[in-house]
PDB file of C-alpha atoms in Angstrom:
ATOM      1  CA  MET A 970      -7.641 -10.466  11.726  1.00 95.00           C
ATOM      2  CA  LYS A 971      -6.805  -6.803  11.381  1.00 97.00           C
ATOM      3  CA  PHE A 972      -3.374  -5.997  12.774  1.00 98.00           C
ATOM      4  CA  VAL A 973      -2.106  -2.462  13.329  1.00 98.00           C
ATOM      5  CA  ARG A 974       0.874  -0.523  14.641  1.00 98.00           C
ATOM      6  CA  PHE A 975       0.118   2.495  16.794  1.00 98.00           C
ATOM      7  CA  GLY A 976       2.040   5.263  18.524  1.00 98.00           C
ATOM      8  CA  GLU A 977       4.497   7.990  17.667  1.00 97.00           C
ATOM      9  CA  ALA A 978       6.651   7.577  14.576  1.00 97.00           C
ATOM     10  CA  GLY A 979       9.516   5.230  15.308  1.00 96.00           C
ATOM     11  CA  GLN A 980       7.947   4.065  18.573  1.00 97.00           C
ATOM     12  CA  GLU A 981       4.944   2.128  17.298  1.00 98.00           C
ATOM     13  CA  LYS A 982       3.521  -0.818  19.215  1.00 98.00           C
ATOM     14  CA  PRO A 983       1.731  -3.804  17.681  1.00 98.00           C
ATOM     15  CA  GLY A 984      -2.014  -4.084  18.088  1.00 97.00           C
ATOM     16  CA  LEU A 985      -5.148  -5.498  16.584  1.00 97.00           C
ATOM     17  CA  ILE A 986      -8.699  -4.392  15.917  1.00 97.00           C
ATOM     18  CA  ASP A 987     -11.181  -6.602  17.772  1.00 96.00           C
ATOM     19  CA  ALA A 988     -14.624  -7.663  16.589  1.00 94.00           C
ATOM     20  CA  THR A 989     -16.183  -4.496  18.022  1.00 95.00           C
ATOM     21  CA  GLY A 990     -13.715  -2.208  16.256  1.00 96.00           C
ATOM     22  CA  LYS A 991     -11.717  -1.497  19.416  1.00 96.00           C
ATOM     23  CA  LEU A 992      -7.932  -1.173  19.277  1.00 98.00           C
ATOM     24  CA  ARG A 993      -6.133  -3.702  21.513  1.00 98.00           C
ATOM     25  CA  ASP A 994      -2.462  -3.726  22.553  1.00 98.00           C
ATOM     26  CA  LEU A 995      -0.499  -6.809  21.452  1.00 97.00           C
ATOM     27  CA  SER A 996       2.903  -5.750  22.770  1.00 96.00           C
ATOM     28  CA  ALA A 997       2.840  -8.289  25.620  1.00 96.00           C
ATOM     29  CA  HIS A 998       2.746 -11.063  23.027  1.00 96.00           C
ATOM     30  CA  VAL A 999       4.958  -9.816  20.202  1.00 96.00           C
ATOM     31  CA  GLY A1000       7.602  -7.140  19.767  1.00 96.00           C
ATOM     32  CA  ASP A1001       6.416  -5.826  16.413  1.00 97.00           C
ATOM     33  CA  LEU A1002       4.705  -6.825  13.182  1.00 98.00           C
ATOM     34  CA  SER A1003       7.878  -7.784  11.374  1.00 97.00           C
ATOM     35  CA  GLY A1004      10.099 -10.734  10.538  1.00 96.00           C
ATOM     36  CA  LYS A1005       8.943 -14.163  11.677  1.00 95.00           C
ATOM     37  CA  THR A1006       5.883 -12.603  13.310  1.00 97.00           C
ATOM     38  CA  LEU A1007       4.466 -12.112   9.795  1.00 98.00           C
ATOM     39  CA  ASP A1008       4.613 -15.790   8.896  1.00 97.00           C
ATOM     40  CA  PRO A1009       1.005 -16.834   8.203  1.00 93.00           C
ATOM     41  CA  ALA A1010       1.253 -19.531  10.904  1.00 93.00           C
ATOM     42  CA  ALA A1011       2.517 -16.998  13.467  1.00 95.00           C
ATOM     43  CA  LEU A1012      -0.277 -14.582  12.604  1.00 94.00           C
ATOM     44  CA  ALA A1013      -2.766 -17.430  13.014  1.00 91.00           C
ATOM     45  CA  ASP A1014      -1.380 -18.042  16.506  1.00 93.00           C
ATOM     46  CA  LEU A1015      -1.888 -14.382  17.383  1.00 93.00           C
ATOM     47  CA  ALA A1016      -5.434 -14.579  16.059  1.00 88.00           C
ATOM     48  CA  ARG A1017      -6.212 -17.305  18.587  1.00 91.00           C
ATOM     49  CA  ILE A1018      -5.518 -14.994  21.530  1.00 94.00           C
ATOM     50  CA  ASP A1019      -8.594 -14.064  23.537  1.00 95.00           C
ATOM     51  CA  THR A1020      -8.869 -10.457  22.416  1.00 94.00           C
ATOM     52  CA  SER A1021     -10.899  -9.522  25.488  1.00 93.00           C
ATOM     53  CA  SER A1022      -7.789 -10.263  27.566  1.00 94.00           C
ATOM     54  CA  LEU A1023      -5.739  -7.680  25.692  1.00 97.00           C
ATOM     55  CA  PRO A1024      -5.466  -4.109  27.031  1.00 97.00           C
ATOM     56  CA  ALA A1025      -7.802  -1.716  25.268  1.00 97.00           C
ATOM     57  CA  VAL A1026      -6.073   1.380  23.880  1.00 98.00           C
ATOM     58  CA  SER A1027      -7.851   4.584  24.830  1.00 95.00           C
ATOM     59  CA  GLY A1028      -8.235   7.673  22.686  1.00 95.00           C
ATOM     60  CA  ASN A1029      -7.284   7.872  19.031  1.00 95.00           C
ATOM     61  CA  PRO A1030      -3.555   7.260  18.796  1.00 98.00           C
ATOM     62  CA  ARG A1031      -1.648   7.776  15.590  1.00 98.00           C
ATOM     63  CA  LEU A1032      -1.504   4.697  13.406  1.00 98.00           C
ATOM     64  CA  GLY A1033       1.850   3.891  11.864  1.00 98.00           C
ATOM     65  CA  PRO A1034       2.593   1.825   8.768  1.00 98.00           C
ATOM     66  CA  CYS A1035       0.874  -1.517   9.318  1.00 98.00           C
ATOM     67  CA  VAL A1036       4.086  -3.507   8.849  1.00 98.00           C
ATOM     68  CA  ALA A1037       7.639  -3.002  10.106  1.00 98.00           C
ATOM     69  CA  GLY A1038      10.965  -4.254   8.831  1.00 95.00           C
ATOM     70  CA  THR A1039      10.197  -3.650   5.172  1.00 98.00           C
ATOM     71  CA  SER A1040      13.298  -4.410   3.112  1.00 98.00           C
ATOM     72  CA  LYS A1041      11.670  -3.605  -0.221  1.00 98.00           C
ATOM     73  CA  TYR A1042       8.663  -1.574  -1.337  1.00 98.00           C
ATOM     74  CA  ILE A1043       8.010  -2.869  -4.830  1.00 98.00           C
ATOM     75  CA  CYS A1044       5.535  -1.143  -7.137  1.00 97.00           C
ATOM     76  CA  ILE A1045       3.853  -2.335 -10.312  1.00 96.00           C
ATOM     77  CA  GLY A1046       3.169   0.193 -13.064  1.00 91.00           C
ATOM     78  CA  LEU A1047       0.286   0.301 -15.555  1.00 88.00           C
ATOM     79  CA  ASN A1048      -1.307  -2.791 -14.022  1.00 94.00           C
ATOM     80  CA  TYR A1049      -4.913  -1.760 -14.681  1.00 91.00           C
ATOM     81  CA  SER A1050      -6.040  -1.841 -18.286  1.00 81.00           C
ATOM     82  CA  ASP A1051      -8.352   1.142 -17.851  1.00 76.00           C
ATOM     83  CA  HIS A1052      -5.626   3.195 -16.149  1.00 73.00           C
ATOM     84  CA  ALA A1053      -3.158   2.434 -18.937  1.00 72.00           C
ATOM     85  CA  ALA A1054      -5.746   3.644 -21.435  1.00 75.00           C
ATOM     86  CA  GLU A1055      -6.326   6.963 -19.644  1.00 75.00           C
ATOM     87  CA  THR A1056      -2.596   7.726 -19.672  1.00 73.00           C
ATOM     88  CA  GLY A1057      -2.249   6.839 -23.348  1.00 73.00           C
ATOM     89  CA  ALA A1058      -0.042   3.840 -22.572  1.00 73.00           C
ATOM     90  CA  THR A1059      -0.353   0.275 -23.763  1.00 78.00           C
ATOM     91  CA  VAL A1060      -0.672  -2.663 -21.399  1.00 80.00           C
ATOM     92  CA  PRO A1061       2.860  -4.024 -20.912  1.00 85.00           C
ATOM     93  CA  PRO A1062       3.644  -7.609 -21.982  1.00 92.00           C
ATOM     94  CA  GLU A1063       5.229  -8.177 -18.553  1.00 94.00           C
ATOM     95  CA  PRO A1064       4.758  -6.284 -15.280  1.00 95.00           C
ATOM     96  CA  ILE A1065       6.541  -2.936 -15.045  1.00 93.00           C
ATOM     97  CA  ILE A1066       8.531  -2.976 -11.799  1.00 95.00           C
ATOM     98  CA  PHE A1067       9.908   0.013  -9.926  1.00 95.00           C
ATOM     99  CA  MET A1068      10.880   0.644  -6.322  1.00 95.00           C
ATOM    100  CA  LYS A1069       9.664   3.148  -3.768  1.00 97.00           C
ATOM    101  CA  ALA A1070      12.336   4.095  -1.228  1.00 97.00           C
ATOM    102  CA  ASN A1071      11.678   2.806   2.285  1.00 97.00           C
ATOM    103  CA  SER A1072      12.150   6.369   3.570  1.00 97.00           C
ATOM    104  CA  ALA A1073       8.856   7.223   1.826  1.00 98.00           C
ATOM    105  CA  ILE A1074       6.846   4.895   4.097  1.00 98.00           C
ATOM    106  CA  VAL A1075       4.565   6.673   6.594  1.00 98.00           C
ATOM    107  CA  GLY A1076       1.349   6.013   8.465  1.00 98.00           C
ATOM    108  CA  PRO A1077      -2.038   6.060   6.751  1.00 98.00           C
ATOM    109  CA  ASP A1078      -3.119   9.419   8.146  1.00 98.00           C
ATOM    110  CA  ASP A1079       0.227  11.214   8.327  1.00 98.00           C
ATOM    111  CA  ASP A1080       0.730  14.450   6.413  1.00 98.00           C
ATOM    112  CA  VAL A1081       2.206  14.068   2.936  1.00 98.00           C
ATOM    113  CA  ILE A1082       4.910  16.559   2.018  1.00 98.00           C
ATOM    114  CA  ILE A1083       4.886  18.048  -1.469  1.00 98.00           C
ATOM    115  CA  PRO A1084       8.593  18.215  -2.372  1.00 96.00           C
ATOM    116  CA  ARG A1085      10.406  21.383  -3.357  1.00 95.00           C
ATOM    117  CA  GLY A1086       9.958  22.200  -7.022  1.00 92.00           C
ATOM    118  CA  SER A1087       6.955  19.948  -7.432  1.00 94.00           C
ATOM    119  CA  GLN A1088       4.228  21.045  -9.817  1.00 92.00           C
ATOM    120  CA  LYS A1089       2.671  17.647 -10.554  1.00 97.00           C
ATOM    121  CA  THR A1090       2.091  15.704  -7.341  1.00 97.00           C
ATOM    122  CA  ASP A1091      -0.536  13.050  -8.051  1.00 98.00           C
ATOM    123  CA  TRP A1092      -2.590  10.403  -6.243  1.00 98.00           C
ATOM    124  CA  GLU A1093      -2.972   6.621  -6.708  1.00 97.00           C
ATOM    125  CA  VAL A1094      -4.956   4.217  -4.500  1.00 98.00           C
ATOM    126  CA  GLU A1095      -3.472   0.713  -4.635  1.00 98.00           C
ATOM    127  CA  LEU A1096      -3.845  -2.749  -3.139  1.00 98.00           C
ATOM    128  CA  GLY A1097      -0.780  -3.723  -1.130  1.00 98.00           C
ATOM    129  CA  ILE A1098       0.452  -7.286  -0.664  1.00 98.00           C
ATOM    130  CA  VAL A1099       2.454  -7.921   2.509  1.00 98.00           C
ATOM    131  CA  ILE A1100       4.922 -10.807   2.336  1.00 98.00           C
ATOM    132  CA  GLY A1101       5.035 -13.139   5.347  1.00 98.00           C
ATOM    133  CA  ARG A1102       7.659 -15.736   4.402  1.00 97.00           C
ATOM    134  CA  LYS A1103      10.795 -15.688   2.279  1.00 98.00           C
ATOM    135  CA  ALA A1104       9.699 -16.370  -1.297  1.00 98.00           C
ATOM    136  CA  LYS A1105      12.096 -17.370  -4.052  1.00 98.00           C
ATOM    137  CA  TYR A1106      11.194 -19.123  -7.300  1.00 98.00           C
ATOM    138  CA  VAL A1107       7.650 -19.835  -6.130  1.00 98.00           C
ATOM    139  CA  THR A1108       4.880 -20.937  -8.467  1.00 98.00           C
ATOM    140  CA  GLU A1109       1.537 -19.211  -8.876  1.00 98.00           C
ATOM    141  CA  ASP A1110      -0.189 -22.152  -7.210  1.00 98.00           C
ATOM    142  CA  GLU A1111       1.860 -21.740  -4.038  1.00 98.00           C
ATOM    143  CA  ALA A1112       2.224 -17.937  -4.115  1.00 98.00           C
ATOM    144  CA  LEU A1113      -0.429 -17.195  -1.485  1.00 97.00           C
ATOM    145  CA  ASP A1114       1.391 -19.443   1.005  1.00 97.00           C
ATOM    146  CA  TYR A1115       3.956 -16.649   1.225  1.00 98.00           C
ATOM    147  CA  VAL A1116       1.474 -13.799   1.757  1.00 98.00           C
ATOM    148  CA  ALA A1117       0.775 -12.480   5.252  1.00 98.00           C
ATOM    149  CA  GLY A1118      -2.115 -10.290   4.139  1.00 98.00           C
ATOM    150  CA  TYR A1119      -3.205  -7.138   2.387  1.00 98.00           C
ATOM    151  CA  CYS A1120      -3.354  -3.404   3.036  1.00 98.00           C
ATOM    152  CA  VAL A1121      -4.175  -0.058   1.468  1.00 98.00           C
ATOM    153  CA  CYS A1122      -1.266   1.732  -0.210  1.00 98.00           C
ATOM    154  CA  HIS A1123      -1.190   5.290  -1.495  1.00 98.00           C
ATOM    155  CA  ASP A1124       1.392   5.471  -4.280  1.00 98.00           C
ATOM    156  CA  VAL A1125       1.865   9.233  -4.256  1.00 98.00           C
ATOM    157  CA  SER A1126       3.721  10.325  -7.395  1.00 96.00           C
ATOM    158  CA  GLU A1127       5.448  13.441  -8.709  1.00 95.00           C
ATOM    159  CA  ARG A1128       4.793  13.134 -12.431  1.00 94.00           C
ATOM    160  CA  ALA A1129       7.391  15.641 -13.655  1.00 91.00           C
ATOM    161  CA  PHE A1130      10.078  13.934 -11.583  1.00 90.00           C
ATOM    162  CA  GLN A1131       8.792  10.569 -12.796  1.00 88.00           C
ATOM    163  CA  THR A1132       8.458  11.112 -16.549  1.00 79.00           C
ATOM    164  CA  GLU A1133      10.023  14.435 -17.548  1.00 80.00           C
ATOM    165  CA  ARG A1134      13.368  14.297 -15.742  1.00 82.00           C
ATOM    166  CA  HIS A1135      14.541  11.218 -17.676  1.00 78.00           C
ATOM    167  CA  GLY A1136      15.796   7.964 -16.238  1.00 73.00           C
ATOM    168  CA  GLN A1137      13.785   5.630 -14.057  1.00 78.00           C
ATOM    169  CA  TRP A1138      10.424   6.275 -12.359  1.00 84.00           C
ATOM    170  CA  THR A1139      11.794   5.752  -8.850  1.00 88.00           C
ATOM    171  CA  LYS A1140      12.733   9.375  -8.208  1.00 90.00           C
ATOM    172  CA  GLY A1141       9.151  10.478  -8.844  1.00 93.00           C
ATOM    173  CA  LYS A1142       7.820   7.847  -6.447  1.00 94.00           C
ATOM    174  CA  SER A1143      10.268   7.963  -3.534  1.00 95.00           C
ATOM    175  CA  CYS A1144       9.960  11.460  -2.072  1.00 96.00           C
ATOM    176  CA  ASP A1145       9.662  11.536   1.700  1.00 98.00           C
ATOM    177  CA  THR A1146       6.124  10.573   2.867  1.00 98.00           C
ATOM    178  CA  PHE A1147       5.104   9.319  -0.614  1.00 98.00           C
ATOM    179  CA  GLY A1148       4.199   5.866   0.741  1.00 98.00           C
ATOM    180  CA  PRO A1149       1.279   5.952   3.231  1.00 98.00           C
ATOM    181  CA  THR A1150       0.630   2.309   4.162  1.00 98.00           C
ATOM    182  CA  GLY A1151      -2.216   0.865   6.230  1.00 98.00           C
ATOM    183  CA  PRO A1152      -4.223   1.338   8.405  1.00 98.00           C
ATOM    184  CA  TRP A1153      -4.527  -2.428   8.814  1.00 98.00           C
ATOM    185  CA  LEU A1154      -2.657  -5.531   7.826  1.00 98.00           C
ATOM    186  CA  VAL A1155      -5.658  -7.727   7.040  1.00 98.00           C
ATOM    187  CA  THR A1156      -4.786 -11.419   7.061  1.00 97.00           C
ATOM    188  CA  LYS A1157      -5.461 -13.270   3.837  1.00 95.00           C
ATOM    189  CA  ASP A1158      -8.171 -15.471   5.394  1.00 95.00           C
ATOM    190  CA  GLU A1159     -10.343 -12.341   5.602  1.00 96.00           C
ATOM    191  CA  VAL A1160      -9.793 -11.549   1.910  1.00 97.00           C
ATOM    192  CA  PRO A1161     -11.104 -14.598   0.031  1.00 94.00           C
ATOM    193  CA  ASP A1162     -10.772 -12.926  -3.375  1.00 97.00           C
ATOM    194  CA  PRO A1163      -8.187 -10.131  -3.652  1.00 98.00           C
ATOM    195  CA  GLN A1164      -9.204  -9.751  -7.308  1.00 97.00           C
ATOM    196  CA  ASN A1165     -12.660  -8.449  -6.413  1.00 97.00           C
ATOM    197  CA  LEU A1166     -12.115  -5.482  -4.099  1.00 98.00           C
ATOM    198  CA  PRO A1167     -13.785  -2.108  -4.731  1.00 98.00           C
ATOM    199  CA  MET A1168     -11.420   0.820  -4.207  1.00 98.00           C
ATOM    200  CA  TRP A1169     -11.854   4.580  -4.210  1.00 98.00           C
ATOM    201  CA  LEU A1170     -10.091   7.891  -3.697  1.00 98.00           C
ATOM    202  CA  LYS A1171     -11.370  11.422  -3.055  1.00 98.00           C
ATOM    203  CA  VAL A1172      -9.644  14.802  -3.235  1.00 98.00           C
ATOM    204  CA  ASN A1173     -11.247  17.467  -1.054  1.00 98.00           C
ATOM    205  CA  GLY A1174     -14.394  15.328  -0.909  1.00 98.00           C
ATOM    206  CA  GLU A1175     -14.665  14.832  -4.690  1.00 98.00           C
ATOM    207  CA  THR A1176     -14.450  11.266  -5.943  1.00 98.00           C
ATOM    208  CA  MET A1177     -11.570  10.849  -8.370  1.00 98.00           C
ATOM    209  CA  GLN A1178     -11.011   7.103  -8.439  1.00 97.00           C
ATOM    210  CA  ASN A1179     -13.765   4.505  -8.212  1.00 97.00           C
ATOM    211  CA  GLY A1180     -12.439   1.185  -9.398  1.00 96.00           C
ATOM    212  CA  SER A1181     -11.893  -2.448  -8.527  1.00 96.00           C
ATOM    213  CA  THR A1182      -9.055  -4.923  -8.412  1.00 97.00           C
ATOM    214  CA  LYS A1183     -11.109  -6.847 -10.987  1.00 95.00           C
ATOM    215  CA  THR A1184      -9.401  -4.854 -13.727  1.00 93.00           C
ATOM    216  CA  MET A1185      -5.839  -5.691 -12.658  1.00 95.00           C
ATOM    217  CA  VAL A1186      -3.867  -7.074 -15.586  1.00 95.00           C
ATOM    218  CA  TYR A1187      -1.510  -9.148 -13.444  1.00 97.00           C
ATOM    219  CA  GLY A1188      -3.118 -10.533 -10.300  1.00 97.00           C
ATOM    220  CA  VAL A1189      -1.779 -11.166  -6.809  1.00 98.00           C
ATOM    221  CA  LYS A1190      -0.674 -14.777  -7.369  1.00 98.00           C
ATOM    222  CA  TYR A1191       1.059 -13.931 -10.611  1.00 98.00           C
ATOM    223  CA  LEU A1192       2.901 -10.927  -9.154  1.00 98.00           C
ATOM    224  CA  VAL A1193       4.245 -12.789  -6.119  1.00 98.00           C
ATOM    225  CA  SER A1194       5.438 -15.636  -8.329  1.00 98.00           C
ATOM    226  CA  TYR A1195       6.834 -13.318 -11.012  1.00 98.00           C
ATOM    227  CA  LEU A1196       8.793 -11.107  -8.624  1.00 98.00           C
ATOM    228  CA  SER A1197      10.195 -14.118  -6.797  1.00 98.00           C
ATOM    229  CA  GLN A1198      11.934 -15.205  -9.998  1.00 98.00           C
ATOM    230  CA  PHE A1199      14.125 -12.080  -9.859  1.00 98.00           C
ATOM    231  CA  MET A1200      14.621 -11.418  -6.151  1.00 98.00           C
ATOM    232  CA  SER A1201      13.915 -12.948  -2.782  1.00 98.00           C
ATOM    233  CA  LEU A1202      10.773 -11.509  -1.246  1.00 98.00           C
ATOM    234  CA  LEU A1203      11.270 -11.178   2.507  1.00 98.00           C
ATOM    235  CA  PRO A1204       8.852 -10.901   5.441  1.00 98.00           C
ATOM    236  CA  GLY A1205       7.590  -7.347   5.642  1.00 98.00           C
ATOM    237  CA  ASP A1206       8.150  -6.555   1.976  1.00 98.00           C
ATOM    238  CA  VAL A1207       5.260  -4.679   0.367  1.00 98.00           C
ATOM    239  CA  ILE A1208       4.085  -5.035  -3.221  1.00 98.00           C
ATOM    240  CA  SER A1209       1.937  -2.106  -4.354  1.00 98.00           C
ATOM    241  CA  THR A1210      -0.019  -3.530  -7.258  1.00 98.00           C
ATOM    242  CA  GLY A1211      -1.063  -0.576  -9.420  1.00 96.00           C
ATOM    243  CA  THR A1212      -3.979   1.824  -9.592  1.00 96.00           C
ATOM    244  CA  PRO A1213      -7.341   2.075 -11.391  1.00 95.00           C
ATOM    245  CA  PRO A1214      -8.221   5.078 -13.581  1.00 93.00           C
ATOM    246  CA  GLY A1215      -8.910   8.538 -12.233  1.00 95.00           C
ATOM    247  CA  VAL A1216      -5.429   9.876 -11.499  1.00 96.00           C
ATOM    248  CA  GLY A1217      -4.721  13.569 -11.946  1.00 96.00           C
ATOM    249  CA  MET A1218      -2.350  13.015 -14.843  1.00 93.00           C
ATOM    250  CA  GLY A1219      -5.137  11.367 -16.847  1.00 91.00           C
ATOM    251  CA  MET A1220      -7.575  14.268 -16.548  1.00 92.00           C
ATOM    252  CA  LYS A1221      -8.140  16.793 -19.300  1.00 91.00           C
ATOM    253  CA  PRO A1222      -6.664  19.150 -18.356  1.00 95.00           C
ATOM    254  CA  PRO A1223      -4.456  17.356 -15.813  1.00 96.00           C
ATOM    255  CA  ARG A1224      -5.097  18.134 -12.152  1.00 97.00           C
ATOM    256  CA  TYR A1225      -2.501  17.945  -9.416  1.00 98.00           C
ATOM    257  CA  LEU A1226      -2.312  18.320  -5.645  1.00 98.00           C
ATOM    258  CA  LYS A1227      -1.379  21.496  -3.805  1.00 97.00           C
ATOM    259  CA  ALA A1228      -0.710  22.382  -0.189  1.00 98.00           C
ATOM    260  CA  GLY A1229      -3.920  22.253   1.848  1.00 98.00           C
ATOM    261  CA  ASP A1230      -5.568  19.516  -0.210  1.00 98.00           C
ATOM    262  CA  VAL A1231      -6.992  16.533   1.668  1.00 98.00           C
ATOM    263  CA  VAL A1232      -6.981  13.078   0.112  1.00 98.00           C
ATOM    264  CA  GLU A1233      -9.105  10.201   1.415  1.00 98.00           C
ATOM    265  CA  LEU A1234      -8.890   6.676   0.024  1.00 98.00           C
ATOM    266  CA  GLY A1235      -9.822   3.126   0.856  1.00 98.00           C
ATOM    267  CA  ILE A1236     -10.326  -0.451  -0.244  1.00 98.00           C
ATOM    268  CA  GLU A1237     -13.315  -2.544   0.820  1.00 98.00           C
ATOM    269  CA  GLY A1238     -12.428  -4.570   3.913  1.00 98.00           C
ATOM    270  CA  LEU A1239      -8.948  -3.077   4.227  1.00 98.00           C
ATOM    271  CA  GLY A1240      -9.735   0.278   5.830  1.00 98.00           C
ATOM    272  CA  THR A1241      -9.275   3.912   4.849  1.00 98.00           C
ATOM    273  CA  GLN A1242      -6.600   6.584   4.822  1.00 98.00           C
ATOM    274  CA  LYS A1243      -6.754  10.367   5.068  1.00 98.00           C
ATOM    275  CA  GLN A1244      -3.846  12.709   4.390  1.00 98.00           C
ATOM    276  CA  ARG A1245      -3.327  16.437   4.371  1.00 98.00           C
ATOM    277  CA  PHE A1246      -0.840  17.626   1.776  1.00 98.00           C
ATOM    278  CA  VAL A1247       1.647  20.232   2.971  1.00 98.00           C
ATOM    279  CA  ALA A1248       4.483  22.147   1.355  1.00 97.00           C
ATOM    280  CA  ASP A1249       8.064  21.213   2.166  1.00 93.00           C
ATOM    281  CA  GLU A1250       9.775  23.824   4.305  1.00 78.00           C
TER     282      GLU A1250
END
């Protein structure tokens, strides 16, 4: 199933996309897509509802982040061998982990704000893993039992803040609106092989990234298991798994985003995003 959250920011309702592509309101059955609702068994129960009995949502409402109640937004750096090569980095012997502040999370088509002083705002299309059950010390073999589904993530980055201001990467990743997430939470039964998903990103209509999760160094099962050795993964947590080549920083000369630019991105089967980049006031 494809679950969504729709409505004004902070007032989103849960919904789903039916077989015809129509948005249906789920709020009579569940309060939000968070907590125990994200357990794979609970999502399976929701999937058994007769979608034709659900109210159809008219118009084109704003879509919010596809999951609520996120306690952690965990990102994996340099997780595509071809992306590491374009940035001049070596593939790390273990996953590079950094955090994106929860205040960065926005809907898939919301405006993205270029922060004050930014000269190097960059793009990154990424596969997101949404956790459905508390995971701690899980093995790779059981890792997918703790996954609710997958989504599109846009790991927007300010490269000067990230790499030239010293310290950790988090400050270059956590600016307000730097975490568009969605449009859909696609349950794992609809994604039989998360390691074979084409993904793309365009800036002002020009294709910049055209890759596949095939080239991930550390796959979904490994990442869920690995992270669970260090911290409890909770329902609603998002793991953004890294990006393929084609980022602005890797171009010669580098190319970065400016106010007025429009970025579109997507992953096969998981939907698309579209953001307008605006200057901070």
